[in-house]
XYZ file of C-alpha atoms in Angstrom:
676
model
C 5.461 14.104 -8.522
C 8.156 14.527 -5.916
C 9.428 11.375 -4.238
C 8.668 11.147 -0.525
C 11.718 10.905 1.683
C 11.835 8.386 4.513
C 11.521 11.247 7.008
C 8.370 12.515 5.320
C 6.855 9.046 5.224
C 7.655 8.486 8.878
C 5.757 11.668 9.689
C 2.793 10.590 7.605
C 2.771 7.182 9.302
C 2.860 8.769 12.747
C -0.097 10.946 11.869
C -2.322 8.309 10.285
C -1.594 5.649 12.890
C -2.782 8.008 15.594
C -6.183 8.464 13.925
C -8.900 6.328 15.546
C -10.458 3.636 13.337
C -14.034 4.184 12.171
C -16.102 0.998 11.710
C -13.057 -0.812 10.444
C -11.363 -4.105 11.152
C -8.880 -6.298 9.377
C -10.556 -8.230 6.566
C -10.675 -11.903 7.559
C -9.383 -14.320 4.962
C -12.246 -16.780 5.280
C -15.180 -14.406 4.851
C -16.733 -12.133 2.302
C -15.225 -10.688 -0.824
C -11.464 -10.237 -1.000
C -9.565 -7.319 -2.402
C -6.372 -8.061 -4.339
C -4.340 -7.118 -1.262
C -6.264 -9.730 0.731
C -5.018 -12.625 -1.362
C -2.584 -15.176 -0.032
C 1.110 -14.969 -0.938
C 3.101 -18.216 -1.043
C 6.425 -17.034 -2.468
C 7.699 -14.768 0.319
C 8.278 -17.416 2.996
C 5.349 -18.610 5.112
C 1.839 -18.292 3.721
C 0.623 -14.734 4.339
C -1.978 -12.291 3.079
C -0.466 -9.900 0.520
C -1.145 -6.815 2.615
C 0.811 -8.389 5.517
C 3.954 -9.173 3.494
C 6.763 -6.681 4.336
C 7.636 -6.053 0.694
C 5.927 -4.981 -2.514
C 4.042 -7.990 -3.908
C 1.032 -8.373 -6.187
C -0.990 -11.565 -6.650
C -3.057 -12.249 -9.773
C -5.563 -15.114 -9.708
C -7.481 -17.014 -12.354
C -10.162 -14.323 -12.693
C -7.540 -11.629 -13.348
C -5.858 -13.757 -15.999
C -9.152 -14.625 -17.712
C -10.254 -10.991 -17.661
C -7.289 -9.925 -19.799
C -8.060 -12.453 -22.594
C -4.283 -12.529 -22.860
C -2.109 -13.693 -25.726
C 1.149 -13.204 -23.785
C 2.232 -13.271 -20.143
C 2.951 -9.557 -20.502
C -0.746 -8.895 -21.125
C -1.386 -10.311 -17.655
C 1.354 -8.336 -15.878
C 0.967 -4.850 -17.335
C -1.437 -3.576 -14.667
C 0.942 -4.361 -11.799
C 2.719 -1.313 -10.341
C 6.402 -1.204 -11.197
C 6.113 -3.732 -14.053
C 6.543 -2.736 -17.695
C 6.762 -4.864 -20.833
C 9.729 -4.277 -23.125
C 9.957 -5.099 -26.826
C 7.304 -5.470 -29.489
C 3.749 -6.814 -29.573
C 5.060 -10.123 -30.877
C 4.558 -13.022 -28.512
C 8.193 -13.924 -29.170
C 9.627 -10.407 -28.809
C 8.518 -9.543 -25.278
C 10.617 -9.052 -22.133
C 10.024 -7.352 -18.793
C 11.203 -4.424 -16.703
C 10.629 -4.235 -12.939
C 11.361 -1.006 -11.098
C 13.456 0.327 -13.972
C 15.606 -2.806 -14.360
C 15.386 -5.140 -17.335
C 15.560 -4.886 -21.097
C 15.714 -8.445 -22.404
C 19.510 -8.899 -22.256
C 21.288 -11.996 -20.987
C 22.032 -10.286 -17.659
C 18.293 -10.093 -16.944
C 18.138 -13.829 -16.184
C 19.370 -13.299 -12.604
C 18.060 -9.712 -12.340
C 14.447 -10.774 -12.999
C 13.912 -14.351 -11.899
C 10.995 -15.976 -13.729
C 9.631 -19.315 -12.594
C 6.837 -21.651 -13.650
C 5.855 -24.099 -10.900
C 9.169 -23.359 -9.193
C 11.333 -23.919 -12.291
C 13.443 -21.088 -13.695
C 12.521 -19.929 -17.212
C 14.561 -17.536 -19.298
C 15.755 -17.242 -22.884
C 18.141 -14.718 -24.393
C 18.967 -14.294 -28.061
C 19.854 -11.162 -29.928
C 16.654 -9.328 -30.923
C 14.213 -11.818 -29.363
C 12.094 -11.911 -26.226
C 12.755 -13.840 -23.030
C 9.595 -15.840 -22.191
C 7.366 -17.832 -24.574
C 4.886 -19.501 -22.210
C 1.170 -19.947 -22.907
C -0.909 -17.810 -20.486
C -3.945 -20.121 -20.859
C -2.293 -22.686 -18.583
C -1.644 -20.194 -15.770
C -3.927 -19.931 -12.743
C -1.826 -17.679 -10.539
C 1.007 -15.158 -10.800
C 2.942 -13.559 -7.942
C 5.217 -10.607 -8.672
C 7.628 -9.820 -5.823
C 9.262 -6.482 -6.586
C 12.731 -5.555 -5.391
C 15.757 -7.613 -4.288
C 14.291 -8.774 -0.955
C 13.372 -12.090 -2.608
C 16.989 -12.868 -3.508
C 17.500 -15.076 -0.446
C 14.753 -17.502 -1.483
C 14.968 -17.304 -5.266
C 18.576 -16.492 -6.163
C 21.259 -13.893 -5.602
C 21.192 -11.156 -8.196
C 17.402 -10.748 -8.260
C 17.923 -6.991 -8.213
C 14.603 -6.247 -9.925
C 12.408 -8.966 -8.460
C 10.654 -12.258 -9.114
C 7.792 -13.351 -11.387
C 6.459 -16.650 -9.997
C 3.824 -18.376 -12.155
C 1.728 -21.416 -11.292
C -0.099 -23.712 -13.718
C -3.630 -24.993 -13.336
C -4.377 -28.257 -11.467
C -7.127 -30.825 -11.915
C -8.842 -29.598 -8.747
C -9.146 -26.141 -10.322
C -11.154 -27.533 -13.248
C -13.499 -29.858 -11.319
C -16.055 -27.350 -10.059
C -18.821 -29.471 -8.487
C -18.221 -31.221 -5.172
C -18.369 -34.983 -5.600
C -17.509 -34.927 -9.314
C -14.530 -36.985 -10.421
C -14.275 -35.798 -14.017
C -14.512 -32.468 -15.824
C -13.730 -30.996 -19.230
C -13.276 -27.256 -19.659
C -13.410 -26.034 -23.232
C -12.646 -22.461 -24.249
C -12.906 -20.765 -27.641
C -11.734 -17.221 -28.314
C -11.701 -14.915 -31.313
C -10.094 -11.457 -31.633
C -10.856 -9.221 -34.586
C -7.475 -7.434 -34.755
C -5.330 -9.949 -36.606
C -8.097 -12.579 -36.644
C -6.687 -14.174 -33.510
C -8.091 -17.623 -32.748
C -7.714 -19.772 -29.641
C -8.944 -23.203 -28.622
C -8.133 -24.361 -25.096
C -9.097 -27.737 -23.605
C -8.510 -28.947 -20.039
C -9.436 -32.512 -19.073
C -9.373 -33.261 -15.314
C -9.762 -36.543 -13.429
C -9.824 -37.013 -9.627
C -11.355 -40.370 -8.612
C -10.516 -39.896 -4.922
C -8.693 -37.635 -2.467
C -5.344 -39.309 -3.189
C -5.015 -39.006 -6.958
C -5.691 -36.386 -9.592
C -4.578 -35.879 -13.178
C -4.942 -33.180 -15.806
C -4.332 -32.954 -19.526
C -4.461 -29.664 -21.397
C -4.057 -28.649 -25.020
C -4.139 -25.213 -26.651
C -4.038 -24.057 -30.240
C -3.444 -20.382 -30.998
C -3.266 -18.737 -34.424
C -3.160 -15.144 -35.619
C -2.647 -13.075 -38.732
C -0.813 -9.732 -38.609
C -2.411 -7.303 -36.163
C -2.440 -3.512 -36.608
C -1.672 -0.512 -34.420
C -3.974 2.446 -33.818
C -3.044 3.976 -37.182
C -3.803 0.779 -39.090
C -0.116 -0.009 -39.668
C 0.716 -3.751 -39.647
C 2.621 -4.974 -36.586
C 4.996 -7.535 -38.038
C 5.789 -10.462 -35.789
C 2.281 -10.753 -34.339
C 1.313 -13.526 -36.772
C 2.075 -17.188 -36.146
C 0.800 -20.522 -34.886
C 1.485 -22.072 -31.481
C 0.381 -25.262 -29.762
C 0.565 -25.882 -26.041
C 0.499 -29.055 -23.986
C 0.159 -29.530 -20.207
C 0.088 -32.921 -18.457
C 0.060 -33.249 -14.639
C -0.571 -35.956 -12.084
C -0.400 -35.993 -8.285
C -0.633 -38.897 -5.852
C -0.526 -38.860 -2.046
C 0.088 -41.944 0.069
C 0.948 -43.067 3.580
C -0.536 -39.952 5.118
C 2.695 -37.971 4.819
C 3.984 -38.575 1.290
C 3.012 -37.141 -2.076
C 4.418 -37.229 -5.595
C 3.704 -34.849 -8.470
C 4.842 -35.041 -12.077
C 4.176 -32.492 -14.804
C 5.153 -31.682 -18.357
C 4.573 -28.316 -20.026
C 5.382 -27.623 -23.668
C 4.809 -24.855 -26.185
C 5.593 -25.242 -29.916
C 5.449 -22.277 -32.264
C 5.960 -21.974 -36.000
C 6.492 -18.475 -37.358
C 7.494 -18.022 -41.003
C 8.795 -14.947 -42.831
C 8.977 -13.018 -39.589
C 11.360 -10.148 -38.791
C 14.752 -11.267 -37.562
C 14.484 -8.329 -35.166
C 11.415 -9.219 -33.085
C 12.272 -6.698 -30.353
C 11.547 -3.805 -32.726
C 9.507 -5.966 -35.129
C 11.013 -4.192 -38.114
C 11.765 -5.933 -41.407
C 14.879 -3.807 -42.065
C 16.929 -6.595 -40.436
C 15.531 -9.146 -42.886
C 13.194 -12.069 -42.286
C 13.587 -15.649 -41.128
C 11.529 -18.763 -40.381
C 11.599 -19.899 -36.755
C 10.497 -23.004 -34.904
C 10.367 -22.383 -31.143
C 10.054 -25.136 -28.556
C 9.759 -24.464 -24.831
C 9.570 -27.450 -22.454
C 9.425 -27.905 -18.685
C 9.386 -31.283 -16.921
C 9.074 -31.644 -13.133
C 9.208 -34.467 -10.597
C 8.320 -33.348 -7.058
C 8.298 -35.416 -3.885
C 6.932 -34.033 -0.607
C 7.252 -35.472 2.896
C 5.058 -33.720 5.472
C 4.189 -35.764 8.567
C 1.230 -34.364 10.470
C 2.784 -34.978 13.874
C 6.080 -33.187 13.130
C 5.977 -29.498 12.305
C 9.724 -29.422 11.757
C 9.494 -31.406 8.532
C 7.828 -30.297 5.323
C 10.381 -31.394 2.766
C 10.225 -30.847 -0.992
C 12.613 -32.624 -3.344
C 12.246 -31.340 -6.896
C 14.053 -32.505 -10.018
C 13.340 -30.373 -13.077
C 14.331 -30.016 -16.699
C 13.840 -26.883 -18.777
C 14.690 -26.263 -22.417
C 13.967 -23.388 -24.757
C 15.179 -23.906 -28.328
C 14.901 -21.687 -31.409
C 15.697 -23.162 -34.826
C 16.067 -20.755 -37.743
C 16.080 -21.231 -41.511
C 15.263 -19.547 -44.826
C 16.915 -16.248 -43.902
C 16.129 -13.441 -46.345
C 18.038 -10.155 -46.306
C 19.643 -10.724 -42.888
C 23.192 -9.619 -42.103
C 23.380 -12.084 -39.188
C 23.586 -15.739 -40.273
C 20.721 -18.006 -39.151
C 21.522 -20.419 -36.354
C 20.049 -22.817 -33.839
C 19.980 -21.517 -30.256
C 19.007 -23.213 -27.003
C 19.040 -22.942 -23.218
C 18.893 -26.304 -21.408
C 18.832 -26.508 -17.599
C 18.669 -29.411 -15.153
C 18.021 -28.551 -11.486
C 17.835 -30.514 -8.260
C 16.346 -28.596 -5.348
C 15.784 -29.633 -1.733
C 13.793 -27.311 0.522
C 12.354 -27.791 4.000
C 9.887 -25.599 5.855
C 9.886 -26.037 9.619
C 7.527 -24.364 12.041
C 7.187 -24.283 15.812
C 5.485 -22.047 18.336
C 5.438 -20.969 21.968
C 3.177 -19.049 24.299
C 3.370 -15.801 22.347
C 5.300 -16.556 19.181
C 5.344 -18.573 15.976
C 8.488 -19.363 14.009
C 8.875 -20.472 10.395
C 12.228 -21.531 8.984
C 12.779 -22.186 5.275
C 16.098 -23.753 4.322
C 17.226 -25.157 1.015
C 19.957 -26.440 -1.249
C 20.017 -26.625 -5.030
C 22.355 -27.452 -7.851
C 21.638 -26.410 -11.431
C 23.517 -26.918 -14.667
C 22.647 -24.786 -17.663
C 23.928 -25.463 -21.171
C 23.786 -22.540 -23.596
C 24.071 -23.440 -27.280
C 24.423 -21.389 -30.451
C 25.461 -23.000 -33.721
C 25.389 -21.618 -37.230
C 23.361 -23.709 -39.642
C 26.085 -23.529 -42.296
C 29.572 -24.457 -41.170
C 28.781 -25.136 -37.506
C 30.756 -22.090 -36.362
C 30.045 -20.214 -33.143
C 29.340 -16.544 -32.573
C 31.559 -13.935 -30.980
C 28.476 -12.178 -29.559
C 26.545 -15.242 -28.308
C 29.162 -17.494 -26.717
C 28.283 -21.077 -25.888
C 29.056 -22.541 -22.516
C 27.923 -24.279 -19.357
C 27.124 -22.670 -16.026
C 26.854 -24.788 -12.884
C 25.346 -23.068 -9.846
C 25.333 -24.541 -6.342
C 23.146 -22.727 -3.826
C 22.421 -22.827 -0.117
C 19.963 -20.548 1.642
C 17.864 -20.030 4.751
C 15.163 -17.574 5.760
C 13.582 -17.342 9.202
C 10.294 -15.660 10.076
C 9.480 -14.955 13.729
C 6.020 -13.646 14.681
C 5.259 -12.261 18.150
C 1.651 -12.009 19.359
C 0.351 -12.141 15.749
C 1.530 -8.545 15.541
C 5.279 -8.103 15.158
C 7.155 -10.023 12.452
C 10.902 -10.273 11.923
C 12.223 -11.897 8.740
C 15.919 -12.526 8.127
C 17.579 -14.487 5.347
C 20.971 -15.435 3.922
C 22.005 -17.056 0.647
C 25.188 -18.083 -1.157
C 25.402 -19.087 -4.845
C 28.635 -20.554 -6.204
C 28.874 -20.489 -9.979
C 31.358 -22.169 -12.287
C 31.316 -21.328 -15.998
C 32.965 -23.356 -18.745
C 33.109 -21.880 -22.269
C 31.984 -23.954 -25.235
C 34.426 -25.458 -27.748
C 33.915 -22.637 -30.262
C 34.717 -19.834 -27.783
C 38.205 -18.321 -28.372
C 39.303 -18.823 -24.760
C 39.131 -22.131 -22.913
C 39.619 -20.661 -19.439
C 36.990 -21.519 -16.861
C 35.823 -19.032 -14.266
C 34.181 -19.425 -10.880
C 32.899 -17.068 -8.212
C 30.425 -16.840 -5.345
C 27.618 -14.349 -4.824
C 25.843 -13.573 -1.566
C 22.450 -12.191 -0.598
C 20.969 -11.111 2.725
C 17.757 -9.464 3.850
C 16.099 -8.186 7.013
C 12.438 -7.195 7.111
C 10.158 -5.958 9.913
C 6.357 -5.749 9.975
C 4.159 -4.391 12.778
C 0.355 -4.552 12.803
C -1.594 -1.976 14.841
C -5.065 -2.425 16.341
C -6.778 0.033 14.012
C -6.162 -1.827 10.746
C -2.873 -0.101 9.996
C 0.512 -1.772 9.619
C 4.019 -0.429 9.081
C 6.905 -2.326 7.551
C 10.432 -1.870 6.314
C 13.271 -3.927 4.881
C 16.943 -3.763 4.008
C 18.540 -6.159 1.550
C 21.887 -6.782 -0.097
C 22.506 -8.931 -3.146
C 25.247 -9.583 -5.684
C 24.801 -10.500 -9.345
C 27.539 -12.596 -10.906
C 28.527 -11.918 -14.532
C 26.832 -14.191 -17.083
C 28.406 -16.046 -20.023
C 27.846 -13.175 -22.442
C 29.634 -10.695 -20.220
C 32.620 -12.954 -19.600
C 33.264 -14.510 -23.027
C 31.777 -12.095 -25.613
C 34.421 -10.907 -28.123
C 32.244 -8.991 -30.591
C 33.787 -5.575 -31.240
C 32.089 -2.708 -29.429
C 31.556 0.716 -30.979
C 34.656 1.805 -29.060
C 36.797 -0.962 -30.561
C 36.943 -3.312 -27.540
C 37.336 -6.967 -28.621
C 38.800 -8.836 -25.630
C 36.903 -11.267 -23.428
C 36.341 -9.784 -19.964
C 37.640 -12.894 -18.246
C 39.062 -11.977 -14.852
C 38.247 -8.252 -15.085
C 34.604 -8.041 -13.986
C 33.307 -7.607 -10.458
C 29.834 -8.670 -9.400
C 27.051 -6.112 -9.574
C 25.733 -5.198 -6.138
C 22.430 -3.885 -4.869
C 21.730 -2.281 -1.484
C 18.006 -1.735 -1.214
C 15.984 -0.070 1.547
C 12.181 0.008 1.635
C 9.653 1.594 3.965
C 5.923 1.198 3.701
C 2.474 1.253 5.266
C -0.690 -0.756 4.725
C -4.285 -0.524 5.853
C -7.303 -2.771 5.491
C -10.831 -2.442 6.766
C -14.395 -3.493 6.151
C -17.944 -2.213 6.672
C -16.895 1.324 5.788
C -19.884 2.366 3.680
C -22.028 -0.765 3.948
C -22.262 -4.193 5.521
C -20.382 -6.068 2.811
C -17.573 -3.797 1.637
C -13.804 -3.966 2.164
C -10.972 -1.580 1.356
C -7.217 -2.186 1.285
C -4.256 0.114 0.708
C -0.500 -0.450 0.544
C 2.262 2.050 -0.162
C 6.014 1.549 -0.493
C 8.946 3.911 -0.974
C 12.297 2.399 -1.840
C 15.887 3.296 -2.674
C 18.029 0.802 -4.588
C 21.742 1.649 -4.682
C 23.439 -0.178 -7.567
C 27.212 -0.473 -7.803
C 29.585 -1.926 -10.407
C 26.854 -2.251 -13.020
C 28.086 -4.270 -15.986
C 27.664 -2.794 -19.467
C 29.127 -2.909 -22.978
C 32.474 -1.117 -23.208
C 31.423 1.260 -25.967
C 33.986 3.828 -24.827
C 36.844 1.409 -25.479
C 38.216 1.758 -21.937
C 41.291 -0.358 -21.224
C 41.419 -2.516 -18.096
C 45.010 -3.380 -17.421
C 46.567 -4.902 -20.524
C 43.279 -5.633 -22.326
C 40.245 -3.781 -23.653
C 37.314 -6.004 -22.634
C 33.926 -5.916 -24.332
C 32.220 -5.532 -20.937
C 33.281 -3.371 -18.000
C 31.999 -2.296 -14.592
C 30.470 1.165 -14.455
C 30.003 3.477 -11.494
C 27.056 3.645 -9.131
C 23.414 4.469 -9.743
C 20.485 4.903 -7.403
C 16.939 4.068 -8.448
C 14.295 5.374 -6.053
C 10.569 5.143 -6.300
C 7.122 5.041 -4.809
C 4.461 2.380 -5.439
C 0.849 2.661 -4.327
C -1.876 0.037 -4.484
C -5.494 0.213 -3.374
C -8.546 -1.945 -3.967
C -12.184 -1.764 -2.932
C -14.886 -4.387 -3.123
C -18.520 -4.907 -2.193
C -20.989 -7.549 -3.213
C -21.780 -5.604 -6.378
C -18.968 -3.070 -6.956
C -15.200 -3.431 -7.168
C -12.274 -1.238 -8.155
C -8.513 -0.858 -7.871
C -5.722 1.679 -8.275
C -1.986 1.308 -8.836
C 0.605 4.056 -9.203
C 4.364 4.010 -9.863
C 6.949 6.806 -9.881
C 10.690 6.206 -10.381
C 13.779 8.420 -10.352
C 17.460 7.750 -11.065
C 20.663 9.580 -10.163
C 22.028 8.653 -13.594
C 20.491 11.037 -16.114
C 21.312 8.657 -18.975
C 19.516 5.724 -17.344
C 16.148 5.187 -19.021
C 13.302 4.517 -16.604
C 9.657 3.687 -17.262
C 7.461 6.777 -17.282
C 5.155 7.507 -14.326
C 2.030 5.362 -14.629
C -1.349 4.991 -12.959
C -3.797 2.122 -13.471
C -7.470 2.515 -12.525
C -10.251 -0.045 -12.771
C -13.938 -0.108 -11.868
C -16.538 -2.810 -12.222
C -19.957 -3.969 -11.119
C -21.792 -7.276 -10.708
C -25.477 -7.909 -11.305
C -25.977 -11.239 -9.505
C -29.630 -11.701 -10.477
C -28.725 -11.389 -14.154
C -25.378 -13.253 -13.817
C -23.640 -10.259 -15.382
C -20.379 -8.462 -14.677
C -19.102 -5.274 -16.319
C -15.682 -3.681 -15.986
C -13.625 -0.737 -17.217
C -9.969 0.157 -16.780
C -7.584 2.868 -17.909
C -3.803 3.138 -18.030
C -2.569 6.719 -17.646
C 1.115 7.142 -18.507
C 3.037 10.390 -18.291
C 5.229 11.676 -21.118
C 8.876 10.635 -20.732
C 11.995 12.779 -20.612
C 13.156 11.382 -23.974
C 10.177 12.992 -25.689
C 7.922 9.938 -25.820
C 4.395 11.352 -25.415
C 2.116 10.261 -22.606
C -1.086 8.401 -23.241
C -4.316 7.120 -21.762
C -5.615 3.748 -22.938
C -9.053 2.426 -21.989
C -10.283 -1.172 -21.840
C -13.759 -2.557 -21.126
C -15.370 -5.974 -20.753
C -18.666 -7.719 -20.050
C -19.118 -11.221 -18.626
C -22.337 -13.239 -18.730
C -22.638 -16.601 -16.970
C -26.256 -17.801 -17.364
C -27.474 -20.489 -14.952
C -30.497 -21.693 -16.925
C -31.716 -22.202 -20.461
C -29.766 -23.206 -23.544
C -26.648 -21.273 -22.443
C -26.591 -22.657 -18.886
C -23.031 -23.095 -17.641
C -21.465 -21.168 -20.532
C -19.269 -18.181 -19.727
C -19.494 -15.458 -22.375
C -16.838 -12.745 -22.128
C -16.699 -9.765 -24.494
C -13.660 -7.541 -24.119
C -12.393 -4.438 -25.908
C -8.790 -3.375 -25.389
C -7.546 0.046 -26.519
C -11.162 1.121 -26.740
C -10.493 4.374 -28.632
C -7.911 2.861 -31.004
C -5.044 4.923 -29.571
C -1.733 5.043 -31.443
C 0.998 4.878 -28.781
C 4.094 3.187 -27.427
C 5.859 3.094 -24.087
C 9.109 5.007 -23.665
C 10.980 1.692 -23.197
C 9.924 0.549 -26.655
C 11.843 1.435 -29.778
C 10.485 4.283 -31.895
C 10.207 1.691 -34.682
C 7.413 -0.193 -32.948
C 4.090 0.608 -31.282
C 1.302 -1.016 -29.321
C -1.638 -2.883 -30.768
C -4.754 -0.959 -31.792
C -8.352 -1.556 -30.774
C -9.052 -5.267 -30.344
C -12.451 -6.830 -29.742
C -12.284 -10.325 -28.251
C -15.061 -12.842 -27.647
C -14.455 -15.802 -25.344
C -16.798 -18.757 -24.724
C -16.019 -21.103 -21.826
C -17.926 -24.239 -20.811
C -17.101 -26.818 -18.148
C -18.753 -30.196 -18.698
């Protein structure tokens, strides 16, 4: 498909906006059924409906997450336009790609910002994945695509943001007036004999206090692909823990504390979990991922200029290795440990024909990156230890005129100081500052249509690996790149249109559509110096490359009535660099129906992916599910979900996966859920 130019899109917009509306009006938030584009977005500034946000954003709620019967976060995200999973089917070998950017390397930490309850999460180790969180504890995921979110989340977010939110006690207590609830879930999957037990205990004695405790246990044997070949790395045991409490007092004050932990034990697994091949040898791993948060909020009702959050957080992801067999890389203990203090205020005021929302914040974060060989305590030339301290200040203002015309502008500065660890050959520190800016416009017309556009600029500072790595490249480069690297830059322009309406074919239906075209100009991209190019008097292991432009189109549509629902998502990407590997064109379709009298719901979806230029064949993969929630009899209150993924047992892989791995074959999953 040929990419639309901005001129073409402008012509299309002019034509469609001139067409009179037929029985259509904007879908109100507080009524009826909501399409996915009618869901609220919290991560783009002020609270807005997704279709009214002037950037590409997708919101997944609890029903979407439950429908996937997911074992990884990637299972939840795969149906979002522009998002592709990278790596193997192993829960510990998965990373993400957004709009053609991302492959699981250390530089992806700023390129794709991942957060859980506002806390950054990322892990990088050679031949492992980047996120090990338990999807059972998630109730909501927002994916903001493109660098427009850099001003709020961090400079360098060239690809976008994945913002995840964990479940609260109020989400588990279903009946009004109840103060206690227990939600128990059991799940079994036939491919690999996957087993899951999930328990959520909620307590809310009054409107001021609530608490939640959750525990999950997940176990699996080796799963198989469509040809019946074992997918090594899919076996293992993990246990998850979530504890949260919130207390409000004095009318304007509230305090929240939470602790999230995931522990996994995986023995005799491939060292190379990205390809999940045993040719690199095997190793035993213990993986611990922890997140602790203390959040204080001050929000006086009589002062709209103050809504202050003060958040102190701690995040650690640690991987301990032992019993290495046949590996040529020595086993070691790795860890990322980050402490962050963040202050953010949201002020709002209004006049006769305008509303204004100002978000301003300050944060300071210190991340300690560790890598120590089990025998001898030596470091690694390719995984340098060190500390990175980042101090950030940012502001974003949103001005809305007549509930119709919105102007958003933001600025951010991140100052980073890196100190190498004691086992790194050089002791020189380095510091630099990166900047981000964005401007976005959104205009809503009377006939349900809206047009929007944005321009953003962001810089990505080099990470520890790129500065202090001294492992020899294939071109013979062995010097640390200290003092030779410039920041990567992104100049991104987007133009889009959206439409929403209701009562098109009946009294209870709604339809939403959103389309975006974008062009992301990347300069000074940092890469391994495999050509052995000298920079001054040294030959660094990392160098800046030339420019590259990634352009694309993303389309989303969803339709819903009282009994029928469906959605569509399409992505097409191009690059000016012929050697730059992009995800293949993809379309996601889904269709479902509800039978309210029988308490039944049925759904079907298909992923259609075009063959890639590297010869990877295209594929079509079908999924189906049925949900029964009886309201009487012995099964009253029990949710029974039967799902089949890869319905026709297709043997396939995405073009971003190694030829040594493939996707999981047909999997039948049964889930039972009961809230007491």
